[in-house]
């Protein structure tokens, strides 16, 4: 069974940067599209960024130009580089397939102080 493990979150000031990682196991990683999602307190989980098996990317309008998704198929890991973080980026960040058909991991908390 596929498992996902997110890491790299933390507390950062507005304008700062973080790099999230998601290690996948038990799946044919190189053949699938992967994505980052986030869920802020009191809000529904939302799609943040997607990367196809071929490396094409797509982003939510709210993070375009600030976030970069990438993948390392050899390491079965997907990354999310976040720059110029804003208070509204505060959320628990999760990775999953796109669409999200795998069991969710625990996520990693990102807190941006204003």
mmCIF file of N, CA, C and O in Angstrom, residues 10-57:
data_model
loop_
_atom_site.group_PDB
_atom_site.id
_atom_site.type_symbol
_atom_site.label_atom_id
_atom_site.label_comp_id
_atom_site.label_asym_id
_atom_site.label_seq_id
_atom_site.Cartn_x
_atom_site.Cartn_y
_atom_site.Cartn_z
ATOM 1 N N UNK A 10 7.239 24.457 9.050
ATOM 2 C CA UNK A 10 7.766 25.170 10.198
ATOM 3 C C UNK A 10 7.143 26.540 10.332
ATOM 4 O O UNK A 10 6.165 26.858 9.650
ATOM 5 N N UNK A 11 7.726 27.322 11.205
ATOM 6 C CA UNK A 11 7.284 28.695 11.443
ATOM 7 C C UNK A 11 8.229 29.638 10.726
ATOM 8 O O UNK A 11 9.457 29.541 10.888
ATOM 9 N N UNK A 12 7.669 30.538 9.942
ATOM 10 C CA UNK A 12 8.483 31.465 9.164
ATOM 11 C C UNK A 12 7.803 32.820 9.131
ATOM 12 O O UNK A 12 6.559 32.903 9.189
ATOM 13 N N UNK A 13 8.585 33.857 9.035
ATOM 14 C CA UNK A 13 8.014 35.191 8.925
ATOM 15 C C UNK A 13 7.513 35.439 7.502
ATOM 16 O O UNK A 13 8.012 34.834 6.539
ATOM 17 N N UNK A 14 6.569 36.312 7.373
ATOM 18 C CA UNK A 14 6.081 36.702 6.055
ATOM 19 C C UNK A 14 7.258 37.181 5.208
ATOM 20 O O UNK A 14 8.134 37.896 5.689
ATOM 21 N N UNK A 15 7.255 36.740 3.946
ATOM 22 C CA UNK A 15 8.369 37.051 3.055
ATOM 23 C C UNK A 15 9.451 35.989 3.031
ATOM 24 O O UNK A 15 10.336 36.023 2.169
ATOM 25 N N UNK A 16 9.373 35.066 3.960
ATOM 26 C CA UNK A 16 10.380 34.012 4.046
ATOM 27 C C UNK A 16 10.113 32.858 3.099
ATOM 28 O O UNK A 16 9.177 32.888 2.291
ATOM 29 N N UNK A 17 10.952 31.836 3.222
ATOM 30 C CA UNK A 17 10.881 30.679 2.323
ATOM 31 C C UNK A 17 10.924 29.380 3.114
ATOM 32 O O UNK A 17 11.486 29.322 4.217
ATOM 33 N N UNK A 18 10.338 28.358 2.535
ATOM 34 C CA UNK A 18 10.421 26.999 3.052
ATOM 35 C C UNK A 18 10.436 26.039 1.876
ATOM 36 O O UNK A 18 9.887 26.342 0.815
ATOM 37 N N UNK A 19 11.023 24.871 2.114
ATOM 38 C CA UNK A 19 10.993 23.822 1.103
ATOM 39 C C UNK A 19 10.400 22.563 1.726
ATOM 40 O O UNK A 19 10.961 22.022 2.677
ATOM 41 N N UNK A 20 9.287 22.134 1.187
ATOM 42 C CA UNK A 20 8.623 20.933 1.665
ATOM 43 C C UNK A 20 9.057 19.733 0.836
ATOM 44 O O UNK A 20 9.338 19.853 -0.358
ATOM 45 N N UNK A 21 9.083 18.576 1.475
ATOM 46 C CA UNK A 21 9.397 17.325 0.793
ATOM 47 C C UNK A 21 8.306 16.309 1.069
ATOM 48 O O UNK A 21 7.695 16.312 2.144
ATOM 49 N N UNK A 22 8.096 15.424 0.116
ATOM 50 C CA UNK A 22 7.134 14.339 0.285
ATOM 51 C C UNK A 22 7.746 13.077 -0.295
ATOM 52 O O UNK A 22 7.970 12.990 -1.502
ATOM 53 N N UNK A 23 7.998 12.123 0.577
ATOM 54 C CA UNK A 23 8.550 10.842 0.154
ATOM 55 C C UNK A 23 7.413 9.838 -0.021
ATOM 56 O O UNK A 23 6.583 9.671 0.863
ATOM 57 N N UNK A 24 7.403 9.198 -1.180
ATOM 58 C CA UNK A 24 6.360 8.219 -1.485
ATOM 59 C C UNK A 24 6.949 6.814 -1.516
ATOM 60 O O UNK A 24 8.093 6.623 -1.915
ATOM 61 N N UNK A 25 6.149 5.875 -1.094
ATOM 62 C CA UNK A 25 6.565 4.476 -1.165
ATOM 63 C C UNK A 25 5.376 3.630 -1.596
ATOM 64 O O UNK A 25 4.228 4.032 -1.445
ATOM 65 N N UNK A 26 5.680 2.474 -2.174
ATOM 66 C CA UNK A 26 4.615 1.551 -2.528
ATOM 67 C C UNK A 26 3.804 1.952 -3.736
ATOM 68 O O UNK A 26 2.680 1.491 -3.910
ATOM 69 N N UNK A 27 4.353 2.794 -4.591
ATOM 70 C CA UNK A 27 3.637 3.192 -5.794
ATOM 71 C C UNK A 27 4.631 3.391 -6.925
ATOM 72 O O UNK A 27 5.820 3.624 -6.683
ATOM 73 N N UNK A 28 4.145 3.274 -8.149
ATOM 74 C CA UNK A 28 5.020 3.472 -9.303
ATOM 75 C C UNK A 28 5.134 4.976 -9.513
ATOM 76 O O UNK A 28 4.486 5.561 -10.393
ATOM 77 N N UNK A 29 5.967 5.577 -8.708
ATOM 78 C CA UNK A 29 6.030 7.024 -8.587
ATOM 79 C C UNK A 29 6.267 7.715 -9.924
ATOM 80 O O UNK A 29 5.614 8.696 -10.248
ATOM 81 N N UNK A 30 7.179 7.181 -10.706
ATOM 82 C CA UNK A 30 7.602 7.895 -11.917
ATOM 83 C C UNK A 30 6.493 7.977 -12.976
ATOM 84 O O UNK A 30 6.596 8.762 -13.906
ATOM 85 N N UNK A 31 5.452 7.201 -12.811
ATOM 86 C CA UNK A 31 4.397 7.155 -13.813
ATOM 87 C C UNK A 31 3.167 7.986 -13.454
ATOM 88 O O UNK A 31 2.212 8.040 -14.229
ATOM 89 N N UNK A 32 3.186 8.607 -12.301
ATOM 90 C CA UNK A 32 1.974 9.256 -11.835
ATOM 91 C C UNK A 32 2.171 10.752 -11.620
ATOM 92 O O UNK A 32 3.257 11.212 -11.310
ATOM 93 N N UNK A 33 1.097 11.503 -11.817
ATOM 94 C CA UNK A 33 1.101 12.917 -11.464
ATOM 95 C C UNK A 33 0.995 13.046 -9.953
ATOM 96 O O UNK A 33 0.248 12.315 -9.304
ATOM 97 N N UNK A 34 1.754 13.972 -9.412
ATOM 98 C CA UNK A 34 1.745 14.229 -7.970
ATOM 99 C C UNK A 34 1.361 15.677 -7.722
ATOM 100 O O UNK A 34 1.518 16.538 -8.601
ATOM 101 N N UNK A 35 0.873 15.930 -6.532
ATOM 102 C CA UNK A 35 0.396 17.271 -6.235
ATOM 103 C C UNK A 35 0.594 17.599 -4.763
ATOM 104 O O UNK A 35 0.717 16.697 -3.924
ATOM 105 N N UNK A 36 0.595 18.875 -4.502
ATOM 106 C CA UNK A 36 0.560 19.384 -3.129
ATOM 107 C C UNK A 36 -0.807 20.017 -2.898
ATOM 108 O O UNK A 36 -1.337 20.724 -3.773
ATOM 109 N N UNK A 37 -1.326 19.756 -1.724
ATOM 110 C CA UNK A 37 -2.585 20.312 -1.284
ATOM 111 C C UNK A 37 -2.350 21.012 0.061
ATOM 112 O O UNK A 37 -1.350 20.753 0.728
ATOM 113 N N UNK A 38 -3.288 21.847 0.457
ATOM 114 C CA UNK A 38 -3.185 22.447 1.770
ATOM 115 C C UNK A 38 -4.577 22.638 2.367
ATOM 116 O O UNK A 38 -5.560 22.774 1.637
ATOM 117 N N UNK A 39 -4.603 22.642 3.686
ATOM 118 C CA UNK A 39 -5.854 22.864 4.396
ATOM 119 C C UNK A 39 -5.598 23.837 5.542
ATOM 120 O O UNK A 39 -4.866 23.535 6.481
ATOM 121 N N UNK A 40 -6.221 24.989 5.411
ATOM 122 C CA UNK A 40 -6.129 26.005 6.453
ATOM 123 C C UNK A 40 -7.231 25.763 7.481
ATOM 124 O O UNK A 40 -8.242 25.128 7.179
ATOM 125 N N UNK A 41 -7.065 26.262 8.691
ATOM 126 C CA UNK A 41 -8.085 26.064 9.739
ATOM 127 C C UNK A 41 -9.450 26.540 9.280
ATOM 128 O O UNK A 41 -9.590 27.659 8.770
ATOM 129 N N UNK A 42 -10.445 25.675 9.430
ATOM 130 C CA UNK A 42 -11.806 26.034 9.081
ATOM 131 C C UNK A 42 -12.110 26.060 7.595
ATOM 132 O O UNK A 42 -13.207 26.465 7.199
ATOM 133 N N UNK A 43 -11.162 25.626 6.775
ATOM 134 C CA UNK A 43 -11.370 25.658 5.323
ATOM 135 C C UNK A 43 -11.212 24.260 4.731
ATOM 136 O O UNK A 43 -10.635 23.363 5.353
ATOM 137 N N UNK A 44 -11.713 24.091 3.538
ATOM 138 C CA UNK A 44 -11.562 22.824 2.846
ATOM 139 C C UNK A 44 -10.150 22.689 2.285
ATOM 140 O O UNK A 44 -9.470 23.681 2.016
ATOM 141 N N UNK A 45 -9.743 21.448 2.117
ATOM 142 C CA UNK A 45 -8.448 21.196 1.498
ATOM 143 C C UNK A 45 -8.483 21.687 0.054
ATOM 144 O O UNK A 45 -9.475 21.489 -0.657
ATOM 145 N N UNK A 46 -7.401 22.313 -0.383
ATOM 146 C CA UNK A 46 -7.346 22.847 -1.733
ATOM 147 C C UNK A 46 -6.066 22.408 -2.440
ATOM 148 O O UNK A 46 -5.038 22.169 -1.824
ATOM 149 N N UNK A 47 -6.175 22.329 -3.751
ATOM 150 C CA UNK A 47 -5.035 21.977 -4.580
ATOM 151 C C UNK A 47 -4.119 23.187 -4.735
ATOM 152 O O UNK A 47 -4.583 24.277 -5.070
ATOM 153 N N UNK A 48 -2.839 22.973 -4.525
ATOM 154 C CA UNK A 48 -1.865 24.068 -4.599
ATOM 155 C C UNK A 48 -1.041 23.981 -5.880
ATOM 156 O O UNK A 48 -0.864 24.967 -6.575
ATOM 157 N N UNK A 49 -0.510 22.796 -6.163
ATOM 158 C CA UNK A 49 0.378 22.644 -7.320
ATOM 159 C C UNK A 49 0.368 21.190 -7.769
ATOM 160 O O UNK A 49 0.218 20.281 -6.956
ATOM 161 N N UNK A 50 0.548 20.999 -9.061
ATOM 162 C CA UNK A 50 0.551 19.671 -9.670
ATOM 163 C C UNK A 50 1.768 19.532 -10.563
ATOM 164 O O UNK A 50 2.159 20.497 -11.237
ATOM 165 N N UNK A 51 2.346 18.344 -10.564
ATOM 166 C CA UNK A 51 3.414 18.043 -11.509
ATOM 167 C C UNK A 51 3.105 16.710 -12.163
ATOM 168 O O UNK A 51 2.838 15.710 -11.483
ATOM 169 N N UNK A 52 3.129 16.690 -13.477
ATOM 170 C CA UNK A 52 2.812 15.474 -14.213
ATOM 171 C C UNK A 52 4.003 14.516 -14.178
ATOM 172 O O UNK A 52 5.098 14.870 -13.750
ATOM 173 N N UNK A 53 3.776 13.311 -14.677
ATOM 174 C CA UNK A 53 4.875 12.351 -14.743
ATOM 175 C C UNK A 53 5.988 12.858 -15.647
ATOM 176 O O UNK A 53 7.164 12.528 -15.445
ATOM 177 N N UNK A 54 5.637 13.690 -16.601
ATOM 178 C CA UNK A 54 6.622 14.239 -17.526
ATOM 179 C C UNK A 54 7.248 15.537 -17.068
ATOM 180 O O UNK A 54 8.130 16.076 -17.747
ATOM 181 N N UNK A 55 6.776 16.062 -15.940
ATOM 182 C CA UNK A 55 7.377 17.267 -15.392
ATOM 183 C C UNK A 55 6.627 18.559 -15.663
ATOM 184 O O UNK A 55 7.053 19.627 -15.213
ATOM 185 N N UNK A 56 5.499 18.486 -16.348
ATOM 186 C CA UNK A 56 4.696 19.693 -16.547
ATOM 187 C C UNK A 56 4.069 20.104 -15.226
ATOM 188 O O UNK A 56 3.671 19.249 -14.427
ATOM 189 N N UNK A 57 3.961 21.414 -15.015
ATOM 190 C CA UNK A 57 3.465 21.905 -13.728
ATOM 191 C C UNK A 57 2.271 22.827 -13.906
ATOM 192 O O UNK A 57 2.074 23.432 -14.971
#
